[in-house]
XYZ file of C-alpha atoms in Angstrom:
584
model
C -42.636 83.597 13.498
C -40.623 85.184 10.788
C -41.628 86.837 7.697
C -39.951 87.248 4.571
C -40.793 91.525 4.211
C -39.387 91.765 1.028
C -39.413 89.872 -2.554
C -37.145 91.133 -5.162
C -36.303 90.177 -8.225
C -33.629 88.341 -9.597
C -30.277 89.519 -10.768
C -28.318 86.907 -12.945
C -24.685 86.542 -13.674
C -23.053 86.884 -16.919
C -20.384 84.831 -18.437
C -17.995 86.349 -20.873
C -19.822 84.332 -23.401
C -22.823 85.921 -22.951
C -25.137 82.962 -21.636
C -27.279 83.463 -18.305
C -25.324 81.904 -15.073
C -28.893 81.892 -12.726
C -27.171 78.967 -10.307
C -24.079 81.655 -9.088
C -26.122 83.543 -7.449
C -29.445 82.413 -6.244
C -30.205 85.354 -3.779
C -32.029 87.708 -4.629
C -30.995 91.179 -4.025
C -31.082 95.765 -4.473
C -28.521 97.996 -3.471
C -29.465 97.735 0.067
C -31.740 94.439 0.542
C -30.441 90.611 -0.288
C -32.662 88.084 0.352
C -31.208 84.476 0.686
C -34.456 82.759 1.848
C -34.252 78.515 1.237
C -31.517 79.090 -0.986
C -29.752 75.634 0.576
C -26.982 78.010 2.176
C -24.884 75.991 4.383
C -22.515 78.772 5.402
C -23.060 82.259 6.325
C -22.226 84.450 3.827
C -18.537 86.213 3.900
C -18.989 89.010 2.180
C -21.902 91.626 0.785
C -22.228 94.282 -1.209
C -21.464 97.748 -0.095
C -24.611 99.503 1.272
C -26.598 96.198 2.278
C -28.377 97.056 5.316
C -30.908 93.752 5.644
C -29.962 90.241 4.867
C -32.136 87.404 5.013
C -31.446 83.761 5.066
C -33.895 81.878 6.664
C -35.071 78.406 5.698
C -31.093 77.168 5.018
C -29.325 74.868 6.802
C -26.606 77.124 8.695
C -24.879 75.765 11.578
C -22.692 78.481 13.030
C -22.960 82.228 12.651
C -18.935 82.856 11.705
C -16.372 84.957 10.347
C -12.853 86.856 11.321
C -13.140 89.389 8.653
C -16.581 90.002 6.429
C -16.242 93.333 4.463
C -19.373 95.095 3.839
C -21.185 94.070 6.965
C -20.686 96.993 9.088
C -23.866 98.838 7.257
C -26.404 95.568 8.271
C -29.289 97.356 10.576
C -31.272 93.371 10.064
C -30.802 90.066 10.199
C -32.858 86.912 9.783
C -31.645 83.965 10.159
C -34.800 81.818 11.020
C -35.341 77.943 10.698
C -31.579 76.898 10.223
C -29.892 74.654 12.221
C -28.078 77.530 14.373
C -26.536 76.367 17.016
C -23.526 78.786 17.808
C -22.927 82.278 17.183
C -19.308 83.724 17.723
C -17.824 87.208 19.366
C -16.317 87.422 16.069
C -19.464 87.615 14.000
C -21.248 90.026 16.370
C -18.441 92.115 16.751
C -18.523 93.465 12.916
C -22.462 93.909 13.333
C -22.343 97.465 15.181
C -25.227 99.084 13.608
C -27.233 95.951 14.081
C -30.713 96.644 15.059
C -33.251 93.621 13.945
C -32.015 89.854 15.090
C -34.219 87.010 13.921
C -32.871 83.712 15.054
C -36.122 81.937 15.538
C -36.427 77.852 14.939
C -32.858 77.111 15.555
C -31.011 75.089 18.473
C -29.234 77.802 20.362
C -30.074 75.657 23.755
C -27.001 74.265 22.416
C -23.689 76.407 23.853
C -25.978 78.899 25.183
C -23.095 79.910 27.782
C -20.947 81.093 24.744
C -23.662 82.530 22.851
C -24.861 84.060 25.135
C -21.145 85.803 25.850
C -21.177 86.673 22.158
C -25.353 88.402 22.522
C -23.191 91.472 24.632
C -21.639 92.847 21.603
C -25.028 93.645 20.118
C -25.384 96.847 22.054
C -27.627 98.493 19.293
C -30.092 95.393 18.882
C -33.715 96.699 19.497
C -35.513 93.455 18.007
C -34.574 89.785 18.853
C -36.596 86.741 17.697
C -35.459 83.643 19.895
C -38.932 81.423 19.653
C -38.653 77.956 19.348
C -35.023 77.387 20.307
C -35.688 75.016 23.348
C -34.446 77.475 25.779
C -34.989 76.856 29.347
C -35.920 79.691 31.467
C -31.928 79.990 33.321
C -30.926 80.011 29.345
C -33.391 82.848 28.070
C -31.926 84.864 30.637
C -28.538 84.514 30.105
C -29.390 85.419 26.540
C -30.417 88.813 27.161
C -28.415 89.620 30.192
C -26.946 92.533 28.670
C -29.471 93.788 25.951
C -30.254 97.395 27.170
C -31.531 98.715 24.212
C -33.826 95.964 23.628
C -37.303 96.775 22.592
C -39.223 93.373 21.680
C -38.165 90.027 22.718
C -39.783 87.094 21.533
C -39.380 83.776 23.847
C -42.427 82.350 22.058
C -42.608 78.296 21.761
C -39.442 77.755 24.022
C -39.078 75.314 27.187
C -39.810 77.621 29.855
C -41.222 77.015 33.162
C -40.866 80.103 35.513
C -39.977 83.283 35.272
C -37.374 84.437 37.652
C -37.083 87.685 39.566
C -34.284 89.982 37.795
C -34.980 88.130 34.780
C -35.364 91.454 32.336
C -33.414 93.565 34.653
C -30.908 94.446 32.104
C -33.904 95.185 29.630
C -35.214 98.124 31.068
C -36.672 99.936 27.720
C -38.633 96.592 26.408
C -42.033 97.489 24.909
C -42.724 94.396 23.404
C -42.596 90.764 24.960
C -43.794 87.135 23.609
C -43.492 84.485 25.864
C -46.557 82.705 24.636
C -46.327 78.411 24.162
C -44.489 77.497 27.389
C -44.749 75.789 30.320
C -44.920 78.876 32.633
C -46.481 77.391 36.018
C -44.803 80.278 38.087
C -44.449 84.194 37.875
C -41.735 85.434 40.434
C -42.646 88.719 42.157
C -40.795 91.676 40.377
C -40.223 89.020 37.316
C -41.437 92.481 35.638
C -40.743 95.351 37.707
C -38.110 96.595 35.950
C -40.016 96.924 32.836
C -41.807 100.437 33.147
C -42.385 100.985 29.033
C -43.646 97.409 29.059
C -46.717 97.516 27.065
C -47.535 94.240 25.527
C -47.413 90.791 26.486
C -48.163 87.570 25.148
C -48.461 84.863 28.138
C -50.641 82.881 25.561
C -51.036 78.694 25.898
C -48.943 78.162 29.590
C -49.712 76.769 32.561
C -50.700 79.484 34.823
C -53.039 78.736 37.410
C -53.492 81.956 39.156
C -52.721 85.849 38.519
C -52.984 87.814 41.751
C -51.688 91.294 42.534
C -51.444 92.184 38.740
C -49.768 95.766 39.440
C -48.066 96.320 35.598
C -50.524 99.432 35.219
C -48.613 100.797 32.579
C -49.631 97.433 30.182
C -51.892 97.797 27.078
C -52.126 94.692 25.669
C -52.298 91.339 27.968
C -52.583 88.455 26.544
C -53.102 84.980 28.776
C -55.525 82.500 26.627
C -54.912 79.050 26.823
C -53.741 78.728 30.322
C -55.300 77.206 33.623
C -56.159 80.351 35.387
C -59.201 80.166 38.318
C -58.520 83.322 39.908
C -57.307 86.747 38.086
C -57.325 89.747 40.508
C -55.500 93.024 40.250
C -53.700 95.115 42.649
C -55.686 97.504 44.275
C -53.619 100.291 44.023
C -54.173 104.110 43.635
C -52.748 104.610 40.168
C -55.246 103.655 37.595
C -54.229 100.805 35.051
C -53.902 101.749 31.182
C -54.485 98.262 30.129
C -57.243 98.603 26.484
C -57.000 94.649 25.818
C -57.459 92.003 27.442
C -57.145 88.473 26.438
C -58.326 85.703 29.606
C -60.329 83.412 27.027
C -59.578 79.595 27.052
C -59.057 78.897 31.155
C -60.826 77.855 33.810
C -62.108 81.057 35.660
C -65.483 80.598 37.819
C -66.520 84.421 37.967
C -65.748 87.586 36.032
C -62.258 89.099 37.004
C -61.772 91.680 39.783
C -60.690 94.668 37.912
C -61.510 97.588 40.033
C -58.880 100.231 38.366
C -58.930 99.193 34.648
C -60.772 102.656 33.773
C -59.230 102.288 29.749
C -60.188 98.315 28.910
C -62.107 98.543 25.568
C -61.930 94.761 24.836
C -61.866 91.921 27.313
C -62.281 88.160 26.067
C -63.638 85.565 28.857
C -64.760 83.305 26.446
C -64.147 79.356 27.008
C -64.150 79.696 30.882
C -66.593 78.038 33.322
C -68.087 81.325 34.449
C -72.014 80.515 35.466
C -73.420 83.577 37.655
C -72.769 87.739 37.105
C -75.514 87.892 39.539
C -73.957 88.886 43.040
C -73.846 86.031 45.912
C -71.147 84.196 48.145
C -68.540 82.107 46.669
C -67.600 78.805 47.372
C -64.054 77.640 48.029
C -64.492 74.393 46.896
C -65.735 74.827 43.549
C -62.043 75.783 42.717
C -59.442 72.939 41.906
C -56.797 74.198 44.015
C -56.817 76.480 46.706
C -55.110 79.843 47.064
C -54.383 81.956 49.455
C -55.243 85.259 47.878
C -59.461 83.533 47.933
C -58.790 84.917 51.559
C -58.982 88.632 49.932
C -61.085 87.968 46.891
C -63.894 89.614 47.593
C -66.237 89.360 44.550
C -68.848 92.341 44.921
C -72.019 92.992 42.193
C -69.563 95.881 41.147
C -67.695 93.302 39.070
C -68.231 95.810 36.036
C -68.139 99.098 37.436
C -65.237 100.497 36.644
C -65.133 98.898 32.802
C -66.855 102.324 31.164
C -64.675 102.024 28.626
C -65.309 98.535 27.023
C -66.789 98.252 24.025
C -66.029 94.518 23.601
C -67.069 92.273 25.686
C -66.536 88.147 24.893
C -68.493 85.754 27.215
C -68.952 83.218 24.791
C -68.930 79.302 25.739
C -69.503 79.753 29.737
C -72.102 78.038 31.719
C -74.353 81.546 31.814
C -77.587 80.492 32.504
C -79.465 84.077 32.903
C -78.523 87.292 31.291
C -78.968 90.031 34.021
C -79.155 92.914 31.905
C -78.349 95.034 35.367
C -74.895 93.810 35.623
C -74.417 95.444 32.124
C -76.076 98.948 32.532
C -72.420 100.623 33.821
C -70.904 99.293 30.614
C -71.789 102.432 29.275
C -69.911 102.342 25.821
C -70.218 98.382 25.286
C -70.958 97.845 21.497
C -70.803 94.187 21.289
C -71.343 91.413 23.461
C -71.415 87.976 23.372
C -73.407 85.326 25.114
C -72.729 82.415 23.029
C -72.586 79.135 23.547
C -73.789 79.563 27.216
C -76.934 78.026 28.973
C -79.072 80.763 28.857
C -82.679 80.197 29.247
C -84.281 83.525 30.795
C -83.617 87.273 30.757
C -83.341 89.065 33.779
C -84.155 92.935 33.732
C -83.338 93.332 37.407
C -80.811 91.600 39.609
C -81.815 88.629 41.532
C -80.812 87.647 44.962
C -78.524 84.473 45.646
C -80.599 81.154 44.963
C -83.463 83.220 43.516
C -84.845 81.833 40.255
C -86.166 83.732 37.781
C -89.708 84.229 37.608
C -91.666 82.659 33.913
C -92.660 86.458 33.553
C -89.169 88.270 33.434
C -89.083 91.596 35.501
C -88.455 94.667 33.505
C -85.392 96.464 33.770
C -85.828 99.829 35.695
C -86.577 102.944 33.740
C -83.644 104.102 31.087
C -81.907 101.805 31.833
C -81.165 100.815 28.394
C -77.659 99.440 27.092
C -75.725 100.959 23.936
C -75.158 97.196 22.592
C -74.909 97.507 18.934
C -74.310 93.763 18.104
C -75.606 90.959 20.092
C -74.818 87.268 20.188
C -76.610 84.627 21.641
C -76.864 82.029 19.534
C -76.471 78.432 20.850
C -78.606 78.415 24.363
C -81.945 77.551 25.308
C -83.797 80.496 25.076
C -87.732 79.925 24.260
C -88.964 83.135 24.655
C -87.352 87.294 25.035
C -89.555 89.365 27.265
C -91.642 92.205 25.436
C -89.149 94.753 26.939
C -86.518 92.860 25.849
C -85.848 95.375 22.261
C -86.738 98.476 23.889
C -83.531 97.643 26.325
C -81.238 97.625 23.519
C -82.298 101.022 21.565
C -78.992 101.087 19.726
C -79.210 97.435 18.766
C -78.351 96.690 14.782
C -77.489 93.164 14.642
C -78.475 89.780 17.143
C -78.065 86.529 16.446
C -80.199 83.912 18.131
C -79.578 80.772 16.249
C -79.617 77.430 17.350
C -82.666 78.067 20.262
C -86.179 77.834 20.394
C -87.385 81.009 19.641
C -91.084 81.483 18.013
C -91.551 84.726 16.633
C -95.137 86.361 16.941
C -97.896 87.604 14.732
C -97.897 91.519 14.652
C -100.758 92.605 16.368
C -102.878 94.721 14.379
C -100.813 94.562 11.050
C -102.750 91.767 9.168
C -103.651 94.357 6.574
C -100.024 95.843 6.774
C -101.231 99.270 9.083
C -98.907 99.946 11.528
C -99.172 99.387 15.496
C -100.722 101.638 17.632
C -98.787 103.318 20.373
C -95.740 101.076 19.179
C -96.864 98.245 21.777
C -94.928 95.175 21.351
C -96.975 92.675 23.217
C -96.278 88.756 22.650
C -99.363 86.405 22.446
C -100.897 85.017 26.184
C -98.856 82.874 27.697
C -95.595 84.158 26.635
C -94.809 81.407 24.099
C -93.546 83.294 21.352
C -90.942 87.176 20.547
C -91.978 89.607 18.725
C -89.514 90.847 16.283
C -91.937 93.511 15.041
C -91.550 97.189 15.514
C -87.965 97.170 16.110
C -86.607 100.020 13.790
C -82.738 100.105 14.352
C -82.723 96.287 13.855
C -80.850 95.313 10.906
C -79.706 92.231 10.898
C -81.420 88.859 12.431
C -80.567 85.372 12.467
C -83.005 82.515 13.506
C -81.420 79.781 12.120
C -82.320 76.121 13.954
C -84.817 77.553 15.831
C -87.078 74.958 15.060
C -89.477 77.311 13.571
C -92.225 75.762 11.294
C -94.389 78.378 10.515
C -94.172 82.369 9.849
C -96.960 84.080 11.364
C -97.905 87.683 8.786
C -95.924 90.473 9.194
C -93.469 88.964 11.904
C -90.878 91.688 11.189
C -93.284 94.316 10.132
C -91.679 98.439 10.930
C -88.326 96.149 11.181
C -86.354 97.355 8.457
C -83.785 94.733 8.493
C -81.391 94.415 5.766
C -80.574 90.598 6.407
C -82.874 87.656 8.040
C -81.455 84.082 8.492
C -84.368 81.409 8.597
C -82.034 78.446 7.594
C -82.044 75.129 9.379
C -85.899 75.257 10.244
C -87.241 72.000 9.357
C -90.733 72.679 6.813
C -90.748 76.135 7.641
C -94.102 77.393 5.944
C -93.616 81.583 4.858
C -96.670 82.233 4.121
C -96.937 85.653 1.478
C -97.536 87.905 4.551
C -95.065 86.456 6.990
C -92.624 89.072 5.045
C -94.796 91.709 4.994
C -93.169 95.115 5.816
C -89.679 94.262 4.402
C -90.454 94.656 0.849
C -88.063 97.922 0.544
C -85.454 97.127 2.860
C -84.316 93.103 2.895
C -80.966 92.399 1.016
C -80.044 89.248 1.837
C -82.373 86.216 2.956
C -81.568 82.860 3.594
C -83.623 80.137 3.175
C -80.565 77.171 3.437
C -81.783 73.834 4.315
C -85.144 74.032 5.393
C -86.143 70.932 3.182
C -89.315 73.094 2.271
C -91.527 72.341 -1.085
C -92.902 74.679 -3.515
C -96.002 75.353 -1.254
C -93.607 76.559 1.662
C -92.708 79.680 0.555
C -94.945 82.222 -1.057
C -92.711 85.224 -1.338
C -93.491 89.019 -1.905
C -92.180 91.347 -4.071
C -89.052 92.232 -2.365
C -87.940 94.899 -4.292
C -84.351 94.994 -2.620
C -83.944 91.562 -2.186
C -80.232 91.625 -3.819
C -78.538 87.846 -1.852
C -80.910 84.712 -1.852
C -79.880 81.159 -0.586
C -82.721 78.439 -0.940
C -80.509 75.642 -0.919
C -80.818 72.502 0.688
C -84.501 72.242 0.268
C -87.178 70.667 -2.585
C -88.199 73.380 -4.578
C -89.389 72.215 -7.863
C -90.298 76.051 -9.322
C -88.727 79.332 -7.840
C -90.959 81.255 -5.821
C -92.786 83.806 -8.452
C -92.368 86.795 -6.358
C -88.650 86.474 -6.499
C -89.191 87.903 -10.174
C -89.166 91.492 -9.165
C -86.099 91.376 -6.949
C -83.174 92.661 -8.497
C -81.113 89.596 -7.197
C -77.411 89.559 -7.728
C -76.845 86.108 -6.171
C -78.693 83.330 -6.226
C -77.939 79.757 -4.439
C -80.338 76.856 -4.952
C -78.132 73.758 -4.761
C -79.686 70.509 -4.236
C -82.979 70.999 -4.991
C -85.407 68.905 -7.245
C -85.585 71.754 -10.099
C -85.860 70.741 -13.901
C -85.072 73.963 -15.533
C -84.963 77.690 -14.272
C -87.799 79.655 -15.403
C -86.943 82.108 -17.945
C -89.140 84.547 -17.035
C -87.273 84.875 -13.983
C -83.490 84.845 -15.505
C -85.224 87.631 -18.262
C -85.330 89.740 -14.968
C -82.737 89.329 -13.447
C -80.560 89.344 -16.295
C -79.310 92.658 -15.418
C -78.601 92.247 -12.248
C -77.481 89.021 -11.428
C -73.430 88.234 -10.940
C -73.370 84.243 -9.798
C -75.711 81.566 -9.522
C -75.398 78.038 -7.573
C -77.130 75.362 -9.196
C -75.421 71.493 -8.811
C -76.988 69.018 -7.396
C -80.347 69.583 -9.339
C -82.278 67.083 -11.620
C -81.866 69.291 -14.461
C -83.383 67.941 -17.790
C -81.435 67.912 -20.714
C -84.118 68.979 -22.635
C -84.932 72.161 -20.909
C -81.499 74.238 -21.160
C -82.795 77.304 -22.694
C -82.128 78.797 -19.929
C -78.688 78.989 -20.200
C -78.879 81.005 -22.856
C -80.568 83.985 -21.034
């Protein structure tokens, strides 16, 4: 797309009469900046000021970039002339545009006498940045475009009508850095499409119809971006030089197992979310579960070392697979992963050690081996079927700060030997017999929980006791019952609790003095009064829409009147005769 960098102000003609002439000149424009954007131009301009090096007109309605003689044009370093109606660009033009370096021409129709355009694109032997997205260009036309663009830098082919792309295409592009050739219909990469590209280091293949990437060999790439396409199989070249690829975008196709990546020593983020991945367990593939068939299967040998050489990534997006175990052994070389995501998946048990082929997990999940722990920082596995985390589960993730697990059926447990708030001896975290319920006790790095739509009804005491969390989720847990212990052991480090739609009454929730309880949501349920050990919290928002509340205590707002910055309260029965509170 193109963007409008610059908005400055207004400069107004005078007459000799002295009155304001605004319609003369409707740009607006500084000594070296004019800015013509959806002016209703219909012409390009034929003359500018001296010293005007950038010049933007999109959003007009010009038809032909022309001119035999335009004085004060030689200085122009950019140009935008995005979403016109461009549809030839003359020799003539381009010719008086030496120290050109910036050429946005995006949303136009330069499919249109692309042969003499494109004749006219080889007097712009400065340009280093050309826009030509969403100009229905066929592939043979793209080329022809930037046939003779040496100096070219970043391209962008974005939203265009192309289908392959041809060897040789960016042969006369050596230096590109930069290239967007995302929303096509790209079915087929030539081989050396990109060999003459050796300061490539970015590209957008984004929403095309790419079924297969095999022999990837652009190691000098950064950024790769191929989302939205149809890809099964992604395997790189096993070559001796190392790759020096950090991102990497394969979200949104149809892969069955995680990518072959054996030299990618420098990936720090890699997105496989929306594919139909099910297994990172080790076991033989089979041919058939892939739509078409490729000859490269033949070499695709997919080994438990999947993640071996990925030390590096810190990012890891599995998100909406069909996962339905989390091996935490296909993790452990992942040694600076941060944050990983297992949402959306089908998870239903945790696997500390790897399983064989066709092995199913065990009710009583195996413990990883010895230090074997993972640096995950923030994990997400909300929206699976997990009942139950095994007790080792926490002591895995040492570094852990924030997990989400809503939308399961987790049960968290009563801390054993805290019902008078002591601590735990020997820092045991053993769940109740039968292994029905997770204990979220005793987990001191842990700052941030969710359990929303767990299906939780009641809060056994001290559930998150010696967890100093800083924000719990409980919303979406029909009659949840919080008993005045349940929070027990977070009375001087929860900020933020959320109570949202749990359609709980006044006896649901007996509260403690939280004393840094500073973001509360009890919406969506049918409190009548406000829970009375909220009044010690120095609370600085407060949500309790749609309720069944009358008036709001004034004790309470006396308290909090200090503190408190916004408050939620429609969709309550309010009484007209009980408003005193608003004064407070």
């Amino acid at each position: 797309g193109c963007l409008l960098l610059w908005l400055l102000p207004s400069v107004l003609r005078v007459q000799s009469n002295g009155e304001a002439r605004p319609r003369s000149t409707p740009c607006q424009q500084s000594p070296t900046k004019v800015s013509c954007k959806g002016v209703g131009l219909r012409k390009f301009p034929k003359e500018l000021g001296q010293g005007v090096k950038y010049l933007e007109l999109s959003n007009n309605f010009i038809q032909n970039l022309s001119g035999s003689h335009m004085p004060g044009f030689g200085q122009l370093e950019y140009l935008d002339v995005c979403f016109n109606q461009l549809e030839a660009v003359s020799a003539t033009t381009l010719a008086q545009l030496p120290q050109l370096r910036s050429l946005l021409l995006g949303s136009n129709h330069l499919d249109r006498n692309y042969l003499a355009n494109g004749r006219a694109f080889r007097l712009l032997r400065n340009i280093e940045v050309l826009d030509l997205s969403a100009n229905n260009l066929e592939s043979h036309m793209a080329g022809w475009y930037v046939s003779n663009l040496t100096r070219l830098r970043m391209l962008d082919l974005a939203g265009n009508k192309m289908t392959r792309l041809p060897a040789g295409i960016f042969w006369s592009t050596p230096r590109l850095r930069e290239l967007d050739l995302s929303d096509n219909y790209i079915m087929e990469i030539e081989e050396g499409a990109f060999e003459a590209l050796e300061e490539l280091e970015v590209v957008n293949l984004a929403l095309n119809s790419l079924h297969c990437i095999s022999g990837f060999s652009l190691t000098q790439l950064r950024v790769l971006n191929l989302s939205h396409n149809a890809l099964e199989l992604f395997v790189s070249e096993e070559g001796a030089e190392p790759y020096l690829l950090q991102v990497l975008d394969l979200s949104h196709n149809r892969l069955l197992y995680f990518p072959a990546l054996p030299k990618a020593h420098y990936l720090t983020h890699l997105n496989l979310s929306n594919n139909l991945i099910a297994s990172l367990l080790p076991g033989s593939r089979h041919p058939g579960e892939f739509v078409l068939r490729y000859e490269e299967m033949a070499r695709f040998n997919r080994t438990s070392h999947a993640a071996a050489a990925l030390t590096h990534v810190a990012d890891l997006d599995l998100s909406n697979n069909r996962l339905q175990l989390f091996p935490f052994t296909f993790f452990h070389s992942l040694g600076s992963l941060h944050s990983l995501s297992l949402a959306m998946n089908c998870l239903q048990d945790v696997a500390g050690e790897s399983l064989a082929s066709g092995t199913e997990p065990s009710d009583r999940s195996p413990a990883p081996p010895e230090r074997a722990a993972l640096s995950v920082r923030s994990l997400d596995l909300r929206g699976n079927a997990i009942r139950v985390l095994p007790h080792w589960f926490f002591d895995s993730l040492p570094q852990l700060e924030t997990i989400d697990l809503g939308s399961n059926s987790l049960q968290p447990c009563e801390s054993q030997g805290s019902h008078r708030g002591g601590t735990l001896g020997g820092g045991s975290r053993m769940p109740a017999p039968g292994g029905t319920c997770t204990p979220f006790y005793n987990v001191p790095r842990l700052k941030h929980l969710s359990l929303r739509k767990n299906n939780i009804t009641r809060l056994h005491p001290y559930a998150f006791n010696q967890t100093s969390l800083l924000s719990l989720d409980l919303s979406g847990n029909k009659d949840l019952f919080v008993p005045k212990e349940a929070l027990g052991g977070l009375e001087f480090s929860l900020q933020k609790l959320s109570l949202r739609g749990n359609q709980m009454d006044d006896s649901k929730a007996e509260l403690p003095c939280l004393d840094t309880l500073k973001v509360l949501d009890l919406s969506g349920n049918n409190f009548s009064l406000l829970p009375t050990g909220l009044f010690c919290s120095p609370l600085e928002s407060l949500d309790v829409r749609n309720n069944n509340l009358l008036t709001l205590e004034k004790p309470a707002l006396a308290s909090w009147s200090r503190s408190l910055k916004d408050v939620s309260v429609a969709g309550n029965p309010f009484s007209c005769c009980s408003l005193a509170w608003l004064d407070t």
